[in-house]
């Protein structure tokens, strides 16, 4: 991804599949609303164009081609799904329609005898769908509705009569759907997630990013910003190297004085471990020094240990 893309206006970045901030998830009813509006208008645009435009009406374009419905479902019901991204929708349709028309002409339009038409038809259908699947996998343009796109020239005479014109019809139809999806799916949702291959979203603008310089970073176990309990503290201090991470960044670990612990809480072994901790405090242990730097930690004197 070019480094200057994040400097584009946000509305352009949306069409490129880039968002500066994550898209908030929608409630079910809002998702249904946008899916309804997108599907209704998207399908209507395509059918109205092919039915009422004189250029297409003269060529007897079918009013409804079944694969349009499947593509509409992906584009407007699940716009962030991998199978709904423009690369697969567009190029998967191109590949499948070309293969479908080519196989139909090779198998069914070269003086196929009527007596074996059904046998040739199922062989051509199986060949078509197999070649389409292989081609889409190789080009990474898998689009499930394209499987039906490839079969239609073999299964429906009205589509077969279009010949190579069928390829242009299908490409124009899915292009219109993608264009409409870019508009309506970017109002409260996200489309596309990517155009050619998955990419990472750009880093936020430093001027807009929250100030994290003063925030303490989160440390991995066993050291954390959460105050440790007495039992956890004693257990960790009994290990040879209890805190191998940056010890100066654990100021909230509190070691209570023995004089503040009620009798009977600690057994003899735990009291011995706690005495060793106090000795480390007096001998300048690095971790102990970080503890003593905490203003909330009281000064410890061995004489105070009972």
C-alpha atoms as a PDB file:
ATOM      1  CA  UNK A   1       0.000   0.000   0.000  1.00  0.00           C
ATOM      2  CA  UNK A   2       1.501   3.385  -0.954  1.00  0.00           C
ATOM      3  CA  UNK A   3       2.467   5.431   2.007  1.00  0.00           C
ATOM      4  CA  UNK A   4       0.485   8.484   0.877  1.00  0.00           C
ATOM      5  CA  UNK A   5      -2.879   6.698   0.848  1.00  0.00           C
ATOM      6  CA  UNK A   6      -3.699   7.544   4.487  1.00  0.00           C
ATOM      7  CA  UNK A   7      -3.503  11.239   3.507  1.00  0.00           C
ATOM      8  CA  UNK A   8      -6.442  10.912   1.137  1.00  0.00           C
ATOM      9  CA  UNK A   9      -9.820  12.299   2.242  1.00  0.00           C
ATOM     10  CA  UNK A  10     -11.791   9.824   4.351  1.00  0.00           C
ATOM     11  CA  UNK A  11     -14.553   9.442   1.759  1.00  0.00           C
ATOM     12  CA  UNK A  12     -12.007   8.292  -0.829  1.00  0.00           C
ATOM     13  CA  UNK A  13     -10.389   5.898   1.626  1.00  0.00           C
ATOM     14  CA  UNK A  14     -13.769   4.299   2.250  1.00  0.00           C
ATOM     15  CA  UNK A  15     -14.064   3.341  -1.417  1.00  0.00           C
ATOM     16  CA  UNK A  16     -10.566   1.863  -1.232  1.00  0.00           C
ATOM     17  CA  UNK A  17     -11.486  -0.298   1.746  1.00  0.00           C
ATOM     18  CA  UNK A  18      -9.481   1.757   4.262  1.00  0.00           C
ATOM     19  CA  UNK A  19     -10.872   3.102   7.513  1.00  0.00           C
ATOM     20  CA  UNK A  20      -9.051   5.244  10.048  1.00  0.00           C
ATOM     21  CA  UNK A  21     -11.345   3.937  12.772  1.00  0.00           C
ATOM     22  CA  UNK A  22     -13.028   0.528  13.116  1.00  0.00           C
ATOM     23  CA  UNK A  23     -16.634   0.382  11.958  1.00  0.00           C
ATOM     24  CA  UNK A  24     -19.060   0.074  14.851  1.00  0.00           C
ATOM     25  CA  UNK A  25     -21.130  -3.122  14.704  1.00  0.00           C
ATOM     26  CA  UNK A  26     -24.774  -2.545  13.858  1.00  0.00           C
ATOM     27  CA  UNK A  27     -27.772  -3.991  15.584  1.00  0.00           C
ATOM     28  CA  UNK A  28     -29.617  -6.774  13.811  1.00  0.00           C
ATOM     29  CA  UNK A  29     -32.517  -4.585  12.734  1.00  0.00           C
ATOM     30  CA  UNK A  30     -30.223  -1.953  11.210  1.00  0.00           C
ATOM     31  CA  UNK A  31     -28.282  -4.654   9.374  1.00  0.00           C
ATOM     32  CA  UNK A  32     -31.567  -6.016   8.019  1.00  0.00           C
ATOM     33  CA  UNK A  33     -32.655  -2.524   6.987  1.00  0.00           C
ATOM     34  CA  UNK A  34     -29.489  -1.821   4.988  1.00  0.00           C
ATOM     35  CA  UNK A  35     -29.547  -5.311   3.465  1.00  0.00           C
ATOM     36  CA  UNK A  36     -33.153  -4.754   2.332  1.00  0.00           C
ATOM     37  CA  UNK A  37     -32.487  -1.314   0.871  1.00  0.00           C
ATOM     38  CA  UNK A  38     -29.289  -2.394  -0.848  1.00  0.00           C
ATOM     39  CA  UNK A  39     -30.753  -5.583  -2.305  1.00  0.00           C
ATOM     40  CA  UNK A  40     -33.993  -3.963  -3.474  1.00  0.00           C
ATOM     41  CA  UNK A  41     -32.375  -0.996  -5.170  1.00  0.00           C
ATOM     42  CA  UNK A  42     -29.396  -2.937  -6.520  1.00  0.00           C
ATOM     43  CA  UNK A  43     -31.531  -5.603  -8.176  1.00  0.00           C
ATOM     44  CA  UNK A  44     -33.978  -2.992  -9.445  1.00  0.00           C
ATOM     45  CA  UNK A  45     -31.252  -0.939 -11.119  1.00  0.00           C
ATOM     46  CA  UNK A  46     -30.007  -3.936 -13.102  1.00  0.00           C
ATOM     47  CA  UNK A  47     -33.438  -5.202 -14.186  1.00  0.00           C
ATOM     48  CA  UNK A  48     -34.732  -1.746 -15.128  1.00  0.00           C
ATOM     49  CA  UNK A  49     -31.643  -1.088 -17.241  1.00  0.00           C
ATOM     50  CA  UNK A  50     -31.811  -4.319 -19.231  1.00  0.00           C
ATOM     51  CA  UNK A  51     -35.599  -4.223 -19.636  1.00  0.00           C
ATOM     52  CA  UNK A  52     -36.257  -0.573 -20.526  1.00  0.00           C
ATOM     53  CA  UNK A  53     -33.057   0.588 -22.219  1.00  0.00           C
ATOM     54  CA  UNK A  54     -33.703   0.284 -25.988  1.00  0.00           C
ATOM     55  CA  UNK A  55     -30.173  -0.914 -26.671  1.00  0.00           C
ATOM     56  CA  UNK A  56     -30.656  -3.967 -24.470  1.00  0.00           C
ATOM     57  CA  UNK A  57     -34.373  -4.484 -25.127  1.00  0.00           C
ATOM     58  CA  UNK A  58     -33.692  -5.107 -28.837  1.00  0.00           C
ATOM     59  CA  UNK A  59     -31.384  -7.978 -27.909  1.00  0.00           C
ATOM     60  CA  UNK A  60     -33.946  -9.774 -25.749  1.00  0.00           C
ATOM     61  CA  UNK A  61     -31.899  -9.759 -22.545  1.00  0.00           C
ATOM     62  CA  UNK A  62     -33.684 -11.931 -19.948  1.00  0.00           C
ATOM     63  CA  UNK A  63     -35.344  -9.826 -17.290  1.00  0.00           C
ATOM     64  CA  UNK A  64     -34.003 -12.031 -14.500  1.00  0.00           C
ATOM     65  CA  UNK A  65     -30.761 -13.978 -14.476  1.00  0.00           C
ATOM     66  CA  UNK A  66     -30.661 -16.138 -11.370  1.00  0.00           C
ATOM     67  CA  UNK A  67     -27.021 -15.507 -10.463  1.00  0.00           C
ATOM     68  CA  UNK A  68     -27.765 -11.819  -9.940  1.00  0.00           C
ATOM     69  CA  UNK A  69     -29.750 -12.709  -6.851  1.00  0.00           C
ATOM     70  CA  UNK A  70     -26.870 -14.689  -5.353  1.00  0.00           C
ATOM     71  CA  UNK A  71     -24.402 -11.860  -5.986  1.00  0.00           C
ATOM     72  CA  UNK A  72     -26.819  -9.352  -4.461  1.00  0.00           C
ATOM     73  CA  UNK A  73     -27.073 -11.447  -1.309  1.00  0.00           C
ATOM     74  CA  UNK A  74     -23.316 -11.423  -0.840  1.00  0.00           C
ATOM     75  CA  UNK A  75     -22.818  -7.740  -1.663  1.00  0.00           C
ATOM     76  CA  UNK A  76     -25.592  -6.316   0.491  1.00  0.00           C
ATOM     77  CA  UNK A  77     -26.218  -8.912   3.210  1.00  0.00           C
ATOM     78  CA  UNK A  78     -22.571  -9.739   3.989  1.00  0.00           C
ATOM     79  CA  UNK A  79     -20.486  -6.907   2.487  1.00  0.00           C
ATOM     80  CA  UNK A  80     -17.416  -7.665   4.615  1.00  0.00           C
ATOM     81  CA  UNK A  81     -17.293 -11.379   3.764  1.00  0.00           C
ATOM     82  CA  UNK A  82     -14.242 -12.464   1.728  1.00  0.00           C
ATOM     83  CA  UNK A  83     -16.489 -13.903  -1.004  1.00  0.00           C
ATOM     84  CA  UNK A  84     -18.234 -10.532  -1.400  1.00  0.00           C
ATOM     85  CA  UNK A  85     -15.133  -8.499  -2.250  1.00  0.00           C
ATOM     86  CA  UNK A  86     -14.932  -6.840  -5.695  1.00  0.00           C
ATOM     87  CA  UNK A  87     -12.044  -8.933  -6.997  1.00  0.00           C
ATOM     88  CA  UNK A  88     -13.971 -12.172  -6.739  1.00  0.00           C
ATOM     89  CA  UNK A  89     -17.342 -10.718  -7.732  1.00  0.00           C
ATOM     90  CA  UNK A  90     -16.056  -9.042 -10.893  1.00  0.00           C
ATOM     91  CA  UNK A  91     -13.327 -11.345 -12.140  1.00  0.00           C
ATOM     92  CA  UNK A  92     -15.083 -14.506 -11.011  1.00  0.00           C
ATOM     93  CA  UNK A  93     -18.045 -13.438 -13.149  1.00  0.00           C
ATOM     94  CA  UNK A  94     -15.812 -12.667 -16.136  1.00  0.00           C
ATOM     95  CA  UNK A  95     -14.054 -16.033 -15.946  1.00  0.00           C
ATOM     96  CA  UNK A  96     -17.200 -18.093 -15.438  1.00  0.00           C
ATOM     97  CA  UNK A  97     -19.208 -16.418 -18.184  1.00  0.00           C
ATOM     98  CA  UNK A  98     -16.396 -16.848 -20.723  1.00  0.00           C
ATOM     99  CA  UNK A  99     -15.996 -20.532 -19.857  1.00  0.00           C
ATOM    100  CA  UNK A 100     -19.751 -21.107 -19.934  1.00  0.00           C
ATOM    101  CA  UNK A 101     -20.203 -19.604 -23.391  1.00  0.00           C
ATOM    102  CA  UNK A 102     -17.084 -21.334 -24.764  1.00  0.00           C
ATOM    103  CA  UNK A 103     -18.106 -24.804 -23.554  1.00  0.00           C
ATOM    104  CA  UNK A 104     -21.667 -24.309 -24.809  1.00  0.00           C
ATOM    105  CA  UNK A 105     -20.417 -23.475 -28.291  1.00  0.00           C
ATOM    106  CA  UNK A 106     -17.927 -26.362 -28.294  1.00  0.00           C
ATOM    107  CA  UNK A 107     -20.320 -29.046 -27.040  1.00  0.00           C
ATOM    108  CA  UNK A 108     -23.881 -28.045 -27.888  1.00  0.00           C
ATOM    109  CA  UNK A 109     -23.727 -25.775 -30.936  1.00  0.00           C
ATOM    110  CA  UNK A 110     -21.603 -27.931 -33.251  1.00  0.00           C
ATOM    111  CA  UNK A 111     -24.233 -30.127 -34.869  1.00  0.00           C
ATOM    112  CA  UNK A 112     -24.970 -32.110 -31.721  1.00  0.00           C
ATOM    113  CA  UNK A 113     -27.427 -34.915 -32.620  1.00  0.00           C
ATOM    114  CA  UNK A 114     -30.728 -34.694 -30.776  1.00  0.00           C
ATOM    115  CA  UNK A 115     -30.463 -38.324 -29.731  1.00  0.00           C
ATOM    116  CA  UNK A 116     -27.438 -37.664 -27.549  1.00  0.00           C
ATOM    117  CA  UNK A 117     -28.174 -34.037 -26.614  1.00  0.00           C
ATOM    118  CA  UNK A 118     -28.896 -34.834 -22.942  1.00  0.00           C
ATOM    119  CA  UNK A 119     -25.689 -36.864 -22.598  1.00  0.00           C
ATOM    120  CA  UNK A 120     -23.635 -34.094 -24.166  1.00  0.00           C
ATOM    121  CA  UNK A 121     -25.384 -31.504 -22.011  1.00  0.00           C
ATOM    122  CA  UNK A 122     -24.499 -33.140 -18.690  1.00  0.00           C
ATOM    123  CA  UNK A 123     -20.921 -33.722 -19.810  1.00  0.00           C
ATOM    124  CA  UNK A 124     -20.611 -30.086 -20.864  1.00  0.00           C
ATOM    125  CA  UNK A 125     -22.175 -28.883 -17.588  1.00  0.00           C
ATOM    126  CA  UNK A 126     -19.778 -30.959 -15.498  1.00  0.00           C
ATOM    127  CA  UNK A 127     -16.819 -29.782 -17.593  1.00  0.00           C
ATOM    128  CA  UNK A 128     -17.898 -26.166 -17.302  1.00  0.00           C
ATOM    129  CA  UNK A 129     -18.256 -26.117 -13.546  1.00  0.00           C
ATOM    130  CA  UNK A 130     -14.980 -28.001 -13.046  1.00  0.00           C
ATOM    131  CA  UNK A 131     -12.974 -25.643 -15.271  1.00  0.00           C
ATOM    132  CA  UNK A 132     -14.630 -22.628 -13.627  1.00  0.00           C
ATOM    133  CA  UNK A 133     -13.741 -23.822 -10.136  1.00  0.00           C
ATOM    134  CA  UNK A 134     -10.147 -24.493 -11.134  1.00  0.00           C
ATOM    135  CA  UNK A 135      -9.765 -21.135 -12.887  1.00  0.00           C
ATOM    136  CA  UNK A 136     -11.179 -19.157  -9.969  1.00  0.00           C
ATOM    137  CA  UNK A 137      -8.963 -20.954  -7.478  1.00  0.00           C
ATOM    138  CA  UNK A 138      -5.862 -20.309  -9.573  1.00  0.00           C
ATOM    139  CA  UNK A 139      -6.706 -16.618  -9.955  1.00  0.00           C
ATOM    140  CA  UNK A 140      -7.959 -16.255  -6.365  1.00  0.00           C
ATOM    141  CA  UNK A 141     -11.309 -14.941  -7.575  1.00  0.00           C
ATOM    142  CA  UNK A 142     -13.668 -17.507  -6.052  1.00  0.00           C
ATOM    143  CA  UNK A 143     -17.244 -16.233  -6.216  1.00  0.00           C
ATOM    144  CA  UNK A 144     -19.867 -18.965  -5.594  1.00  0.00           C
ATOM    145  CA  UNK A 145     -22.616 -17.370  -7.749  1.00  0.00           C
ATOM    146  CA  UNK A 146     -20.169 -17.538 -10.667  1.00  0.00           C
ATOM    147  CA  UNK A 147     -20.654 -21.302 -10.716  1.00  0.00           C
ATOM    148  CA  UNK A 148     -24.256 -20.763 -11.781  1.00  0.00           C
ATOM    149  CA  UNK A 149     -23.123 -18.034 -14.176  1.00  0.00           C
ATOM    150  CA  UNK A 150     -21.045 -20.614 -16.013  1.00  0.00           C
ATOM    151  CA  UNK A 151     -23.909 -23.123 -16.201  1.00  0.00           C
ATOM    152  CA  UNK A 152     -26.621 -20.795 -17.506  1.00  0.00           C
ATOM    153  CA  UNK A 153     -25.544 -20.832 -21.189  1.00  0.00           C
ATOM    154  CA  UNK A 154     -25.785 -24.626 -21.086  1.00  0.00           C
ATOM    155  CA  UNK A 155     -29.005 -24.850 -19.062  1.00  0.00           C
ATOM    156  CA  UNK A 156     -31.146 -22.005 -20.430  1.00  0.00           C
ATOM    157  CA  UNK A 157     -31.756 -21.530 -24.180  1.00  0.00           C
ATOM    158  CA  UNK A 158     -32.576 -17.824 -23.707  1.00  0.00           C
ATOM    159  CA  UNK A 159     -29.125 -17.256 -22.221  1.00  0.00           C
ATOM    160  CA  UNK A 160     -27.418 -19.486 -24.788  1.00  0.00           C
ATOM    161  CA  UNK A 161     -28.946 -17.393 -27.605  1.00  0.00           C
ATOM    162  CA  UNK A 162     -27.022 -14.349 -26.343  1.00  0.00           C
ATOM    163  CA  UNK A 163     -23.726 -15.968 -27.298  1.00  0.00           C
ATOM    164  CA  UNK A 164     -20.652 -13.935 -26.397  1.00  0.00           C
ATOM    165  CA  UNK A 165     -22.927 -10.998 -25.650  1.00  0.00           C
ATOM    166  CA  UNK A 166     -23.737 -12.817 -22.417  1.00  0.00           C
ATOM    167  CA  UNK A 167     -20.248 -12.032 -21.076  1.00  0.00           C
ATOM    168  CA  UNK A 168     -20.807  -8.285 -21.484  1.00  0.00           C
ATOM    169  CA  UNK A 169     -24.250  -8.471 -19.891  1.00  0.00           C
ATOM    170  CA  UNK A 170     -22.939 -10.238 -16.812  1.00  0.00           C
ATOM    171  CA  UNK A 171     -19.911  -7.950 -16.402  1.00  0.00           C
ATOM    172  CA  UNK A 172     -22.091  -4.839 -16.710  1.00  0.00           C
ATOM    173  CA  UNK A 173     -24.622  -6.215 -14.214  1.00  0.00           C
ATOM    174  CA  UNK A 174     -22.093  -7.020 -11.479  1.00  0.00           C
ATOM    175  CA  UNK A 175     -20.239  -3.746 -12.122  1.00  0.00           C
ATOM    176  CA  UNK A 176     -23.455  -1.817 -11.442  1.00  0.00           C
ATOM    177  CA  UNK A 177     -24.029  -3.861  -8.287  1.00  0.00           C
ATOM    178  CA  UNK A 178     -20.497  -3.177  -7.039  1.00  0.00           C
ATOM    179  CA  UNK A 179     -20.848   0.543  -7.784  1.00  0.00           C
ATOM    180  CA  UNK A 180     -24.101   0.735  -5.833  1.00  0.00           C
ATOM    181  CA  UNK A 181     -22.620  -1.330  -2.990  1.00  0.00           C
ATOM    182  CA  UNK A 182     -19.746   1.174  -2.718  1.00  0.00           C
ATOM    183  CA  UNK A 183     -22.303   3.871  -2.001  1.00  0.00           C
ATOM    184  CA  UNK A 184     -24.938   2.293   0.208  1.00  0.00           C
ATOM    185  CA  UNK A 185     -22.654  -0.087   2.131  1.00  0.00           C
ATOM    186  CA  UNK A 186     -20.366   2.748   3.222  1.00  0.00           C
ATOM    187  CA  UNK A 187     -23.058   4.746   4.990  1.00  0.00           C
ATOM    188  CA  UNK A 188     -22.941   2.695   8.182  1.00  0.00           C
ATOM    189  CA  UNK A 189     -21.046  -0.386   7.083  1.00  0.00           C
ATOM    190  CA  UNK A 190     -17.824  -1.144   5.240  1.00  0.00           C
ATOM    191  CA  UNK A 191     -17.320  -2.144   1.617  1.00  0.00           C
ATOM    192  CA  UNK A 192     -14.969  -3.217   0.297  1.00  0.00           C
ATOM    193  CA  UNK A 193     -12.618  -4.645   2.873  1.00  0.00           C
ATOM    194  CA  UNK A 194     -10.047  -4.807   0.069  1.00  0.00           C
ATOM    195  CA  UNK A 195      -9.955  -4.555  -3.725  1.00  0.00           C
ATOM    196  CA  UNK A 196      -7.130  -6.836  -4.776  1.00  0.00           C
ATOM    197  CA  UNK A 197      -5.765  -8.471  -1.642  1.00  0.00           C
ATOM    198  CA  UNK A 198      -6.270  -8.041   2.118  1.00  0.00           C
ATOM    199  CA  UNK A 199      -4.362  -5.077   3.529  1.00  0.00           C
ATOM    200  CA  UNK A 200      -3.858  -3.625   6.970  1.00  0.00           C
ATOM    201  CA  UNK A 201      -5.595  -0.408   7.875  1.00  0.00           C
ATOM    202  CA  UNK A 202      -3.285   2.624   8.096  1.00  0.00           C
ATOM    203  CA  UNK A 203      -2.033   3.815  11.434  1.00  0.00           C
ATOM    204  CA  UNK A 204      -4.055   6.675  12.934  1.00  0.00           C
ATOM    205  CA  UNK A 205      -2.837  10.197  12.425  1.00  0.00           C
ATOM    206  CA  UNK A 206      -0.403  11.004  15.305  1.00  0.00           C
ATOM    207  CA  UNK A 207      -2.242  14.288  15.839  1.00  0.00           C
ATOM    208  CA  UNK A 208      -5.487  12.403  16.364  1.00  0.00           C
ATOM    209  CA  UNK A 209      -4.052   9.454  18.240  1.00  0.00           C
ATOM    210  CA  UNK A 210      -4.542   9.444  22.019  1.00  0.00           C
ATOM    211  CA  UNK A 211      -1.535  10.331  24.113  1.00  0.00           C
ATOM    212  CA  UNK A 212      -0.133   7.037  25.282  1.00  0.00           C
ATOM    213  CA  UNK A 213       3.277   8.317  26.298  1.00  0.00           C
ATOM    214  CA  UNK A 214       2.234   8.703  29.908  1.00  0.00           C
ATOM    215  CA  UNK A 215       0.356   5.435  30.047  1.00  0.00           C
ATOM    216  CA  UNK A 216       2.195   2.507  31.580  1.00  0.00           C
ATOM    217  CA  UNK A 217       2.498  -0.387  29.187  1.00  0.00           C
ATOM    218  CA  UNK A 218       0.996  -3.733  30.058  1.00  0.00           C
ATOM    219  CA  UNK A 219       3.530  -6.299  31.199  1.00  0.00           C
ATOM    220  CA  UNK A 220       3.306 -10.008  30.745  1.00  0.00           C
ATOM    221  CA  UNK A 221       2.949 -12.409  33.634  1.00  0.00           C
ATOM    222  CA  UNK A 222       4.055 -12.721  36.313  1.00  0.00           C
ATOM    223  CA  UNK A 223       4.521  -8.943  36.532  1.00  0.00           C
ATOM    224  CA  UNK A 224       1.404  -6.848  35.948  1.00  0.00           C
ATOM    225  CA  UNK A 225      -0.147  -3.541  36.915  1.00  0.00           C
ATOM    226  CA  UNK A 226      -2.697  -5.322  39.080  1.00  0.00           C
ATOM    227  CA  UNK A 227      -1.732  -5.431  42.762  1.00  0.00           C
ATOM    228  CA  UNK A 228      -0.754  -8.954  43.727  1.00  0.00           C
ATOM    229  CA  UNK A 229      -2.226 -10.755  46.657  1.00  0.00           C
ATOM    230  CA  UNK A 230      -0.031 -11.792  49.565  1.00  0.00           C
ATOM    231  CA  UNK A 231      -0.168 -15.466  48.581  1.00  0.00           C
ATOM    232  CA  UNK A 232       0.836 -14.663  45.000  1.00  0.00           C
ATOM    233  CA  UNK A 233       3.637 -12.403  46.186  1.00  0.00           C
ATOM    234  CA  UNK A 234       5.097 -15.071  48.461  1.00  0.00           C
ATOM    235  CA  UNK A 235       4.825 -17.712  45.770  1.00  0.00           C
ATOM    236  CA  UNK A 236       6.655 -15.593  43.191  1.00  0.00           C
ATOM    237  CA  UNK A 237       9.358 -14.492  45.609  1.00  0.00           C
ATOM    238  CA  UNK A 238      10.062 -18.093  46.522  1.00  0.00           C
ATOM    239  CA  UNK A 239      11.224 -18.727  42.910  1.00  0.00           C
ATOM    240  CA  UNK A 240      14.897 -18.221  41.906  1.00  0.00           C
ATOM    241  CA  UNK A 241      14.087 -15.445  39.417  1.00  0.00           C
ATOM    242  CA  UNK A 242      10.548 -14.376  40.217  1.00  0.00           C
ATOM    243  CA  UNK A 243      10.376 -11.273  38.010  1.00  0.00           C
ATOM    244  CA  UNK A 244      12.480 -11.625  34.813  1.00  0.00           C
ATOM    245  CA  UNK A 245      10.752  -8.679  33.137  1.00  0.00           C
ATOM    246  CA  UNK A 246      11.432  -4.982  33.699  1.00  0.00           C
ATOM    247  CA  UNK A 247      11.321  -4.888  37.471  1.00  0.00           C
ATOM    248  CA  UNK A 248      11.200  -1.118  37.766  1.00  0.00           C
ATOM    249  CA  UNK A 249       7.741  -1.109  36.210  1.00  0.00           C
ATOM    250  CA  UNK A 250       5.940  -3.052  38.932  1.00  0.00           C
ATOM    251  CA  UNK A 251       5.445  -0.442  41.674  1.00  0.00           C
ATOM    252  CA  UNK A 252       2.042  -1.706  42.782  1.00  0.00           C
ATOM    253  CA  UNK A 253       3.241  -4.990  44.268  1.00  0.00           C
ATOM    254  CA  UNK A 254       2.764  -4.493  47.980  1.00  0.00           C
ATOM    255  CA  UNK A 255       4.702  -6.451  50.598  1.00  0.00           C
ATOM    256  CA  UNK A 256       2.985  -6.125  53.980  1.00  0.00           C
ATOM    257  CA  UNK A 257       5.016  -5.884  57.158  1.00  0.00           C
ATOM    258  CA  UNK A 258       4.862  -8.826  59.507  1.00  0.00           C
ATOM    259  CA  UNK A 259       3.752  -6.566  62.280  1.00  0.00           C
ATOM    260  CA  UNK A 260       0.604  -5.745  60.268  1.00  0.00           C
ATOM    261  CA  UNK A 261      -0.358  -9.368  59.663  1.00  0.00           C
ATOM    262  CA  UNK A 262      -2.643 -10.974  62.259  1.00  0.00           C
ATOM    263  CA  UNK A 263      -1.255 -13.984  64.049  1.00  0.00           C
ATOM    264  CA  UNK A 264      -2.049 -17.318  62.479  1.00  0.00           C
ATOM    265  CA  UNK A 265      -2.394 -15.992  58.903  1.00  0.00           C
ATOM    266  CA  UNK A 266       1.076 -17.158  57.815  1.00  0.00           C
ATOM    267  CA  UNK A 267       2.692 -20.461  58.548  1.00  0.00           C
ATOM    268  CA  UNK A 268       6.366 -20.799  59.480  1.00  0.00           C
ATOM    269  CA  UNK A 269       7.533 -21.242  55.880  1.00  0.00           C
ATOM    270  CA  UNK A 270       5.656 -18.155  54.674  1.00  0.00           C
ATOM    271  CA  UNK A 271       7.076 -16.054  57.494  1.00  0.00           C
ATOM    272  CA  UNK A 272      10.570 -17.215  56.543  1.00  0.00           C
ATOM    273  CA  UNK A 273      10.018 -16.183  52.935  1.00  0.00           C
ATOM    274  CA  UNK A 274       8.707 -12.794  53.999  1.00  0.00           C
ATOM    275  CA  UNK A 275      11.800 -12.257  56.176  1.00  0.00           C
ATOM    276  CA  UNK A 276      13.970 -12.993  53.122  1.00  0.00           C
ATOM    277  CA  UNK A 277      12.067 -10.317  51.215  1.00  0.00           C
ATOM    278  CA  UNK A 278      12.813  -7.760  53.896  1.00  0.00           C
ATOM    279  CA  UNK A 279      16.466  -8.728  53.806  1.00  0.00           C
ATOM    280  CA  UNK A 280      16.543  -8.065  50.066  1.00  0.00           C
ATOM    281  CA  UNK A 281      15.075  -4.666  50.751  1.00  0.00           C
ATOM    282  CA  UNK A 282      17.939  -3.860  53.086  1.00  0.00           C
ATOM    283  CA  UNK A 283      20.647  -5.274  50.724  1.00  0.00           C
ATOM    284  CA  UNK A 284      19.643  -3.114  47.743  1.00  0.00           C
ATOM    285  CA  UNK A 285      18.105  -5.766  45.532  1.00  0.00           C
ATOM    286  CA  UNK A 286      17.106  -4.117  42.179  1.00  0.00           C
ATOM    287  CA  UNK A 287      13.529  -5.226  42.431  1.00  0.00           C
ATOM    288  CA  UNK A 288      13.365  -4.267  46.065  1.00  0.00           C
ATOM    289  CA  UNK A 289      14.663  -0.839  45.088  1.00  0.00           C
ATOM    290  CA  UNK A 290      11.731  -0.405  42.706  1.00  0.00           C
ATOM    291  CA  UNK A 291       9.403  -1.310  45.546  1.00  0.00           C
ATOM    292  CA  UNK A 292      10.970   1.176  47.907  1.00  0.00           C
ATOM    293  CA  UNK A 293      10.717   3.903  45.238  1.00  0.00           C
ATOM    294  CA  UNK A 294       6.963   3.656  45.537  1.00  0.00           C
ATOM    295  CA  UNK A 295       5.824   6.536  47.797  1.00  0.00           C
ATOM    296  CA  UNK A 296       3.042   4.338  49.112  1.00  0.00           C
ATOM    297  CA  UNK A 297       5.468   1.691  50.291  1.00  0.00           C
ATOM    298  CA  UNK A 298       6.560   2.173  53.925  1.00  0.00           C
ATOM    299  CA  UNK A 299      10.205   2.220  54.951  1.00  0.00           C
ATOM    300  CA  UNK A 300      11.243  -1.156  56.225  1.00  0.00           C
ATOM    301  CA  UNK A 301      13.627  -1.705  59.048  1.00  0.00           C
ATOM    302  CA  UNK A 302      14.745  -5.220  59.960  1.00  0.00           C
ATOM    303  CA  UNK A 303      14.406  -4.228  63.577  1.00  0.00           C
ATOM    304  CA  UNK A 304      10.663  -3.867  62.981  1.00  0.00           C
ATOM    305  CA  UNK A 305      10.340  -7.493  61.853  1.00  0.00           C
ATOM    306  CA  UNK A 306       9.052  -9.626  64.626  1.00  0.00           C
END
